Backbone as a printed PyTorch tensor [residue, N CA C, xyz], in Angstrom:
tensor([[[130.1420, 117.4270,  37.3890],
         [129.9400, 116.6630,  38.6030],
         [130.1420, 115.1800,  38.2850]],

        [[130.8830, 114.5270,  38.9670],
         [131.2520, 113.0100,  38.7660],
         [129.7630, 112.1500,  39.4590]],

        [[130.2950, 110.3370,  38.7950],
         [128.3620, 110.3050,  39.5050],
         [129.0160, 109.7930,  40.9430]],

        [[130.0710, 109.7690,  41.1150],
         [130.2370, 109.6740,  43.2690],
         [129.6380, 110.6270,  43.5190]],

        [[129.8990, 112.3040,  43.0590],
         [129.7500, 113.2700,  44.0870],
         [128.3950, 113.8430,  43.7860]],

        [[127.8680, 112.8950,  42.8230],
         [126.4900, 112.9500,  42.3370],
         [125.4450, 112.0070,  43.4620]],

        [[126.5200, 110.7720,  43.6430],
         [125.5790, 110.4700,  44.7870],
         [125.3560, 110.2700,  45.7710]],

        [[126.5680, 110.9410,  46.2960],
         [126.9730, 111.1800,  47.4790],
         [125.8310, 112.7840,  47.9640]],

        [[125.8000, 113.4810,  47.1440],
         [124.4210, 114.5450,  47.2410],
         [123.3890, 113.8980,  47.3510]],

        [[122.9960, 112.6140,  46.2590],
         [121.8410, 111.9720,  46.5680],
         [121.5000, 111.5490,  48.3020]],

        [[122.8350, 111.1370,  48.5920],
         [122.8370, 110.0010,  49.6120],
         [122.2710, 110.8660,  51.2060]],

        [[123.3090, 112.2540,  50.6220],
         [122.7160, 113.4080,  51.6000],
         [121.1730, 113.6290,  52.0180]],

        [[120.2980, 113.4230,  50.7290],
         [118.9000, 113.8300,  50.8340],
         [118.6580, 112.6940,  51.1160]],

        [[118.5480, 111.1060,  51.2820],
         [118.5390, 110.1940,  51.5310],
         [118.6530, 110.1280,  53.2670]],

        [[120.2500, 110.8850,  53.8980],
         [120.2100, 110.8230,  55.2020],
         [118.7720, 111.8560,  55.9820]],

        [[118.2380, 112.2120,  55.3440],
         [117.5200, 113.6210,  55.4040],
         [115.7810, 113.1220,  55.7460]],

        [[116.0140, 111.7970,  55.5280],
         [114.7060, 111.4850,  55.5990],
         [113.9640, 110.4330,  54.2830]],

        [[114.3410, 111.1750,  53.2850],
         [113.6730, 110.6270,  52.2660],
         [113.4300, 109.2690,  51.5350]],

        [[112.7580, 108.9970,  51.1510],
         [113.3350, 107.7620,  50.6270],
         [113.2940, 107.6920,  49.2740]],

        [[114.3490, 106.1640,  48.6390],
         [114.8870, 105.8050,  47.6500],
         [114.0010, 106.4320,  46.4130]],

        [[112.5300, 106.1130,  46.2050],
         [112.1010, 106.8050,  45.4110],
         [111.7240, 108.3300,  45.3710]],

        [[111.8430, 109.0020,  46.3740],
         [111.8600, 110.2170,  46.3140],
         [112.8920, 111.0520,  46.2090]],

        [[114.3470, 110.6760,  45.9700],
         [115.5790, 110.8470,  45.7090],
         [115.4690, 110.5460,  44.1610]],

        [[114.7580, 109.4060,  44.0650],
         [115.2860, 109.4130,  42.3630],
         [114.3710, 109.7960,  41.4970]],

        [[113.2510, 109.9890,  41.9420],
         [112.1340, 111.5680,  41.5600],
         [113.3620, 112.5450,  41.2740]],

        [[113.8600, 113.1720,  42.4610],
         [114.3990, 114.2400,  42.3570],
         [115.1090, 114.5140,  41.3100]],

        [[116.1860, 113.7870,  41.0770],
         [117.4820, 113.4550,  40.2580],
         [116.7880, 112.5560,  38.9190]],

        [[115.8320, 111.6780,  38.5110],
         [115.1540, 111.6810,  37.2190],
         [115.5590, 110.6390,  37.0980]],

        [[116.0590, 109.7760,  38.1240],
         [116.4240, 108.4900,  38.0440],
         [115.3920, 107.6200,  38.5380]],

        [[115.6820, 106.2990,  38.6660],
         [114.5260, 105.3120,  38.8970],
         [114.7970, 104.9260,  40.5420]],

        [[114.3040, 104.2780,  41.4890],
         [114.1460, 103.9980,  42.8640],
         [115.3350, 102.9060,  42.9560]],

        [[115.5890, 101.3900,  41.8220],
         [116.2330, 100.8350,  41.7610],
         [117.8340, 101.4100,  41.4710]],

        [[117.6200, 102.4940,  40.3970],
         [118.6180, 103.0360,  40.5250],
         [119.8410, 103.5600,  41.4060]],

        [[118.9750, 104.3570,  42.2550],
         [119.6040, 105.1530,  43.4700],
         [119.4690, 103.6380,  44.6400]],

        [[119.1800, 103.0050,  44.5770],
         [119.2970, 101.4830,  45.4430],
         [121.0430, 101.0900,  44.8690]],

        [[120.9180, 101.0520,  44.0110],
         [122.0130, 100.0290,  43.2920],
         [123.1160, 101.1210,  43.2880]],

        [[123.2160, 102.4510,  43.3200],
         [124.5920, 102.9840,  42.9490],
         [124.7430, 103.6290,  45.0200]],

        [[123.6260, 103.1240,  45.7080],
         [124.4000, 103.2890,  46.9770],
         [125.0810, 102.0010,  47.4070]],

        [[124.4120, 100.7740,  46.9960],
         [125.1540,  99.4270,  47.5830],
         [126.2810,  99.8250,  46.7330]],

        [[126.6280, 100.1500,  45.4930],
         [128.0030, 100.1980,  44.9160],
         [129.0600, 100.6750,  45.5170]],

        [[128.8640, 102.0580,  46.3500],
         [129.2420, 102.6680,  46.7280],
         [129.4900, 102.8710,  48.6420]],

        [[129.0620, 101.4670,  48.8900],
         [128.9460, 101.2960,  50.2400],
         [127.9710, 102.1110,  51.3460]],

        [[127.1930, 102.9100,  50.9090],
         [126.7090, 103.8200,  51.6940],
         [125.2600, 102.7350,  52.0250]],

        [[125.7110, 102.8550,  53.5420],
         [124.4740, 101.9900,  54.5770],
         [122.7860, 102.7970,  54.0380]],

        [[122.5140, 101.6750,  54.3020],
         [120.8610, 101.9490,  53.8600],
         [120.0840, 101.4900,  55.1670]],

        [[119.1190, 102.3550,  55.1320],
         [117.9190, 101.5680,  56.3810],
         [117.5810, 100.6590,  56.4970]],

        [[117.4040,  99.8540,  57.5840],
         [116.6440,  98.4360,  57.3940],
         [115.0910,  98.6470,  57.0280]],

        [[114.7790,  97.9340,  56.4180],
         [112.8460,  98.0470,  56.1270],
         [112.3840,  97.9630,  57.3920]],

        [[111.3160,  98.6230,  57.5710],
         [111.0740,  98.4060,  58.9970],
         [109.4520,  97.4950,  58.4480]],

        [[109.6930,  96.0540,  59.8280],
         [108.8010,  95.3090,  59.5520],
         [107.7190,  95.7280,  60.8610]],

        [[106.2990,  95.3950,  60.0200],
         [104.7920,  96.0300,  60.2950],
         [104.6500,  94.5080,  61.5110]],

        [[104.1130,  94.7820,  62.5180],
         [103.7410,  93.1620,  63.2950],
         [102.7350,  92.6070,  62.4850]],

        [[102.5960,  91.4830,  62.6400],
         [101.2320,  90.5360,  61.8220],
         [101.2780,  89.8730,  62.9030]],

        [[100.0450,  88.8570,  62.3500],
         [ 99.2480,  87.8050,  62.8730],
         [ 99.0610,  87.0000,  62.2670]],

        [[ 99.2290,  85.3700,  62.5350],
         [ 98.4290,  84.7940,  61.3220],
         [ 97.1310,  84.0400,  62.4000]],

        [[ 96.3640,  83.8720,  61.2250],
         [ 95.0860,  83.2300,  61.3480],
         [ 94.7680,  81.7790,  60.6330]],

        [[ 94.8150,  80.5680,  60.6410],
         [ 93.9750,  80.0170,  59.4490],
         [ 95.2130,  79.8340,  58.6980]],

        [[ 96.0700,  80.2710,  58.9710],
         [ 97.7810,  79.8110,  57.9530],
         [ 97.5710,  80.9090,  56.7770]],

        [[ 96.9470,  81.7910,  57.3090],
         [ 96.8300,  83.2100,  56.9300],
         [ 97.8140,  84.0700,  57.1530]],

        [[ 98.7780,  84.8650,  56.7900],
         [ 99.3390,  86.4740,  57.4140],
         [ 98.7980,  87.5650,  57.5590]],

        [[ 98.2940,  88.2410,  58.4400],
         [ 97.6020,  89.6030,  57.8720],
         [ 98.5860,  90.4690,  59.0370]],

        [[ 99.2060,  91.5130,  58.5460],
         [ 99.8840,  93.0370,  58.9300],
         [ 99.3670,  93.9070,  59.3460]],

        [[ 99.2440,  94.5000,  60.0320],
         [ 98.9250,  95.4100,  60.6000],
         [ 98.7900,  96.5180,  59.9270]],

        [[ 97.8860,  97.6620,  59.2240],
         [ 98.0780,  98.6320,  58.9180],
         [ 97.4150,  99.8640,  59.4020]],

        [[ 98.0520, 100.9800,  58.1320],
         [ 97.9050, 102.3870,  59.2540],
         [ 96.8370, 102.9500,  59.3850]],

        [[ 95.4130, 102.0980,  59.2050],
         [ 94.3160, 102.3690,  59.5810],
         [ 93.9880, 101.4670,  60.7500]],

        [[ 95.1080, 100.9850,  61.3630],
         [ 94.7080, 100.0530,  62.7410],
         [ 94.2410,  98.9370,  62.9640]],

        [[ 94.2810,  98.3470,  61.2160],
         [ 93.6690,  96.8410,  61.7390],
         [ 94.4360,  96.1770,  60.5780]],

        [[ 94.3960,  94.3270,  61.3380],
         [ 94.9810,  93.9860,  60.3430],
         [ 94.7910,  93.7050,  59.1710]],

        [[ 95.5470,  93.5230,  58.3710],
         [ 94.9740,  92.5760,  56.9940],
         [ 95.4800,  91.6120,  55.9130]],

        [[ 95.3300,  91.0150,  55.0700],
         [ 95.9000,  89.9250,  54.3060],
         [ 96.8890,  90.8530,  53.5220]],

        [[ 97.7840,  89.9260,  53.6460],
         [ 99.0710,  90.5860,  52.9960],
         [ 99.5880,  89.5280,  51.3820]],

        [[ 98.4860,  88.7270,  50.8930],
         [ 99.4460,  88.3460,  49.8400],
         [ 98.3460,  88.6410,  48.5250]],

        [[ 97.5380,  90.0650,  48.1740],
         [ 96.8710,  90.5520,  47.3800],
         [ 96.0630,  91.0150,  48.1600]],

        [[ 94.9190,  89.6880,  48.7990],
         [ 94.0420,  90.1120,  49.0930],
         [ 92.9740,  90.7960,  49.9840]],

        [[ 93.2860,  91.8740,  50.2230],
         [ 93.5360,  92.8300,  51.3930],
         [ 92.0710,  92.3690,  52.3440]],

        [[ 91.9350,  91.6500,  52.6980],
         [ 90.6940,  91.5520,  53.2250],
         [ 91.2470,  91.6260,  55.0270]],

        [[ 90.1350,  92.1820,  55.2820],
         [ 90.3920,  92.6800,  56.7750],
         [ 90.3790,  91.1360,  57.8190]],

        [[ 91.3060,  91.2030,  58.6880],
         [ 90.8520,  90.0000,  59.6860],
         [ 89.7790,  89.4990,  60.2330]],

        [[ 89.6810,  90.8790,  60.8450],
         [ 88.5380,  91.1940,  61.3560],
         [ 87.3940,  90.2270,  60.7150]],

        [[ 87.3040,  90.9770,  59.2850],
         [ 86.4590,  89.7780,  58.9140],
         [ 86.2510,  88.9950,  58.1550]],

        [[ 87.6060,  88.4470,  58.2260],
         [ 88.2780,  87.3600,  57.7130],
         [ 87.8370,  85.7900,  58.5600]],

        [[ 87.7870,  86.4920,  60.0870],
         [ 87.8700,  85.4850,  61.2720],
         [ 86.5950,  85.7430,  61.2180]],

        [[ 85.3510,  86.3060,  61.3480],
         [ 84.3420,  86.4960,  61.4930],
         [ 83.6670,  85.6570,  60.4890]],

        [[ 83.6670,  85.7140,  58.7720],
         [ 83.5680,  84.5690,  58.3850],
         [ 83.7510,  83.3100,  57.9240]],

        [[ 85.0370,  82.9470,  58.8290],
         [ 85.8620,  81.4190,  59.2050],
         [ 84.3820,  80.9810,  59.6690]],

        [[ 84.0950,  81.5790,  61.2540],
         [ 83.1720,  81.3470,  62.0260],
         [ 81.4430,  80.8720,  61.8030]],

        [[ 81.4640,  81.9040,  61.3280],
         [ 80.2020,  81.8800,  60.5640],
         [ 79.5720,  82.1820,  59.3640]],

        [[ 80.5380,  82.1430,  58.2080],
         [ 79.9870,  82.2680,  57.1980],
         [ 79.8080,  83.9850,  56.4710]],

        [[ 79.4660,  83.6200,  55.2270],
         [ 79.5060,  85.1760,  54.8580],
         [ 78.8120,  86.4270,  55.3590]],

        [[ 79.7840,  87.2100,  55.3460],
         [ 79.0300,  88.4970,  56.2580],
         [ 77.8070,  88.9620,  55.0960]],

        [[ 76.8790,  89.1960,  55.6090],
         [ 75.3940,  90.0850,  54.8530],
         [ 76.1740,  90.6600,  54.3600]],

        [[ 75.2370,  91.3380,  53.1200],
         [ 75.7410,  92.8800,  52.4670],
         [ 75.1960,  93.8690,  53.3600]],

        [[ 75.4140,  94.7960,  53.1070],
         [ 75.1170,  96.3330,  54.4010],
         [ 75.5650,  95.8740,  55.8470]],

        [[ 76.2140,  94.8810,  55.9740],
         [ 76.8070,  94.8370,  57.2540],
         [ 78.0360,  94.6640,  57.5830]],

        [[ 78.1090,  95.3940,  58.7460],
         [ 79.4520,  95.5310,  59.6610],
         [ 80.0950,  94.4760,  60.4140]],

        [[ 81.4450,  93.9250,  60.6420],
         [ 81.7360,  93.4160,  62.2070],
         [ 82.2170,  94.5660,  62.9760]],

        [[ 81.8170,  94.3340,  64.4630],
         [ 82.2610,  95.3230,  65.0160],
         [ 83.0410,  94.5540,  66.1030]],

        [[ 84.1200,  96.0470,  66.9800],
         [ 85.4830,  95.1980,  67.9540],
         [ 84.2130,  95.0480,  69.2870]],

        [[ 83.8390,  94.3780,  69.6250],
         [ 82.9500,  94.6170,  71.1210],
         [ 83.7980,  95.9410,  72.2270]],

        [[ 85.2110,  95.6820,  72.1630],
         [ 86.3970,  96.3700,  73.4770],
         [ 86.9240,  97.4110,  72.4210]],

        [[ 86.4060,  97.5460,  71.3620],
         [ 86.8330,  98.3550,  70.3040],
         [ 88.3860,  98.5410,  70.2560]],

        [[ 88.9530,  97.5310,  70.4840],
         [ 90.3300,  97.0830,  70.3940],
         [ 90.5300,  96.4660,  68.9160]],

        [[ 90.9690,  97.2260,  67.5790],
         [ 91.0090,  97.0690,  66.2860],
         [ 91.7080,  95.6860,  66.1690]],

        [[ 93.1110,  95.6230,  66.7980],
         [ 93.8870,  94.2420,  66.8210],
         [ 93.4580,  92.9120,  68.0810]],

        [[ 92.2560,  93.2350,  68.6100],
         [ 91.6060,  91.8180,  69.2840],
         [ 90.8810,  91.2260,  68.1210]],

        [[ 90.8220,  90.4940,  67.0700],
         [ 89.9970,  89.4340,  66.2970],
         [ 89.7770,  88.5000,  66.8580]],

        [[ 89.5920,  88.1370,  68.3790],
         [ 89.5370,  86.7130,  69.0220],
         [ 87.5000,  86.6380,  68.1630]],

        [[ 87.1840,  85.5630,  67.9220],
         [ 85.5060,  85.1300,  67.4760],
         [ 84.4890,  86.1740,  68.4100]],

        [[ 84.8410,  85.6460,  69.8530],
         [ 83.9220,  86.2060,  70.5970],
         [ 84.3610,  87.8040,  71.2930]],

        [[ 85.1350,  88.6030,  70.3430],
         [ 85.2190,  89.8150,  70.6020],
         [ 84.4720,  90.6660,  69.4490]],

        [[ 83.9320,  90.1380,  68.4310],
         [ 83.1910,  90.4160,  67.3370],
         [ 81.9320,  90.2860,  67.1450]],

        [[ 81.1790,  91.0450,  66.6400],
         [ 79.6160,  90.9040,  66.6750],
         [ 79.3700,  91.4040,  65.2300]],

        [[ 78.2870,  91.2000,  64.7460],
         [ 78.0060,  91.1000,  63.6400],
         [ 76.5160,  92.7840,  63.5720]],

        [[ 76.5400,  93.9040,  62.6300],
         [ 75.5890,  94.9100,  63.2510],
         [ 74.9800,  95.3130,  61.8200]],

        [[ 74.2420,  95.8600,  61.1180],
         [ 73.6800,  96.3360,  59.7820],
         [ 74.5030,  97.4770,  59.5500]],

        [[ 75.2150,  98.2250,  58.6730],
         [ 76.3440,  99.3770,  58.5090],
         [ 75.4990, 100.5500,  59.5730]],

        [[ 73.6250, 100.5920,  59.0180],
         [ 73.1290, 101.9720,  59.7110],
         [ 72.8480, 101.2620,  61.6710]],

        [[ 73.1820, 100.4110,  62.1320],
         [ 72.8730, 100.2530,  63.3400],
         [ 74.4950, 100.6910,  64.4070]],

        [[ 75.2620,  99.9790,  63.4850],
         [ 76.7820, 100.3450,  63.4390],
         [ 77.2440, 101.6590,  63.3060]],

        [[ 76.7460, 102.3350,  62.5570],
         [ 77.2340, 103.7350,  62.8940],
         [ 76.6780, 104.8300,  63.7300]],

        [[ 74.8370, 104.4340,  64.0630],
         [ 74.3000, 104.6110,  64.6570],
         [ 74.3890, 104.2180,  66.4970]],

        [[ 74.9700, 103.2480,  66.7440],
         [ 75.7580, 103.1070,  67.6910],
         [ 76.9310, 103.3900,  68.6750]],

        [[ 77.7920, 103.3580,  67.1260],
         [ 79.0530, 103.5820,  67.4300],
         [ 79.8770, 104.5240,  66.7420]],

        [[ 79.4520, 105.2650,  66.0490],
         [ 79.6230, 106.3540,  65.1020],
         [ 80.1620, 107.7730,  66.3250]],

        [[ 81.5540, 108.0000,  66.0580],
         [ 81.6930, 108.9460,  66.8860],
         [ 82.2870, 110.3350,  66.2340]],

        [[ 81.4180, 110.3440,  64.6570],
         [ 81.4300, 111.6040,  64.3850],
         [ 82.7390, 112.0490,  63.0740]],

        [[ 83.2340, 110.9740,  63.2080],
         [ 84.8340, 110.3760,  61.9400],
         [ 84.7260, 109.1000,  61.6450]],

        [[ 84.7720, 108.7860,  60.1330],
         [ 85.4040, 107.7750,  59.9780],
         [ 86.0520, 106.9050,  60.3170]],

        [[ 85.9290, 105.3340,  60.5380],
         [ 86.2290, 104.7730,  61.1900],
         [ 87.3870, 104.5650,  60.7460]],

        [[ 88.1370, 104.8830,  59.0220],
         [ 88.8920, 104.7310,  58.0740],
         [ 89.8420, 106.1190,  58.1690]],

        [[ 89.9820, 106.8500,  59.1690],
         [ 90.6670, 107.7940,  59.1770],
         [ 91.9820, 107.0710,  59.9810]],

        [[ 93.1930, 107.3710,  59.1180],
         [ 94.1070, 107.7070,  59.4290],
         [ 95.2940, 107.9470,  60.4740]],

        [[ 95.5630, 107.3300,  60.9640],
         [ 96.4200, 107.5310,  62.6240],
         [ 98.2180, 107.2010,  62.2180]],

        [[ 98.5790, 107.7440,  62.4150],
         [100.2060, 107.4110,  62.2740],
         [100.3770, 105.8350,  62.4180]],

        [[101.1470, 105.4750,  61.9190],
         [101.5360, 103.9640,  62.0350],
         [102.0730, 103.5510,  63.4960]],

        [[103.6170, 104.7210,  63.4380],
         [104.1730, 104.6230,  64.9440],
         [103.0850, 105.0070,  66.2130]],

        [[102.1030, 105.3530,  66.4560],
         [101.0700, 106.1730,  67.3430],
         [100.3130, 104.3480,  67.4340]],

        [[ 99.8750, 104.2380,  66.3870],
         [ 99.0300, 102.7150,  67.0660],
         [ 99.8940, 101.5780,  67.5660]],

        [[101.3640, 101.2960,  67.0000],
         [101.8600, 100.6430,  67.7250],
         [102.9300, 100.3920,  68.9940]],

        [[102.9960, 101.8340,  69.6010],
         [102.9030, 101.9660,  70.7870],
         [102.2230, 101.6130,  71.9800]]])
């Protein structure tokens, strides 16, 4: 097998869904690898698809697929309460901010309240994790 028609098979599982590093899992190659011998070879690649953000404070925080945003240059700290203690200072330990409209991407000051983790879940606890999981495409619809 020549490496065109080597990656031209790659490129197949590539149209298929997969991505760059899971193609070069397959084949025992590296992610950069199978990057670099499709630009060689002209074969179009996806655009990255960009996450919406916000900034705050000359902050960025992204949106992620647990529904809220967060700092995007290490330090993953949530907006939420990020903006919460701009405002007022450090959040307690054992405590929560919560959305008042339970709208994850409203961080406006006065859509946030401040609750103890057991009053907070005791409240608003509807039986799941608040950290569960939702498709990416599903919340930003």
């Amino acid at each position: 097998m020549t490496k065109d028609s080597l990656y031209t098979e790659m490129y197949e599982k590539y149209q298929e869904g997969l991505s760059l590093s899971e193609v070069g899992e397959i084949y025992g190659i590296t992610r950069q690898s199978v990057y670099s011998g499709f630009k060689r070879r002209g074969f179009t690649l996806r655009s990255k698809e960009c996450r919406p953000f916000k900034m705050f404070d000359g902050v960025k925080f992204s949106l992620r697929n647990h529904g809220y945003y967060s700092r995007t240059d290490g330090d993953r700290k949530l907006m939420h309460r990020y903006v919460w203690e701009y405002y007022n200072g450090k959040i307690p330990e054992n405590h929560d901010i919560h959305h008042k409209d339970h709208d994850r991407s409203n961080n406006d000051i006065s859509n946030l309240e401040l609750y103890s983790k057991s009053d907070h879940a005791r409240l608003f606890s509807t039986g799941s994790n608040q950290f569960i999981k939702r498709p990416y495409k599903e919340m930003v619809q």
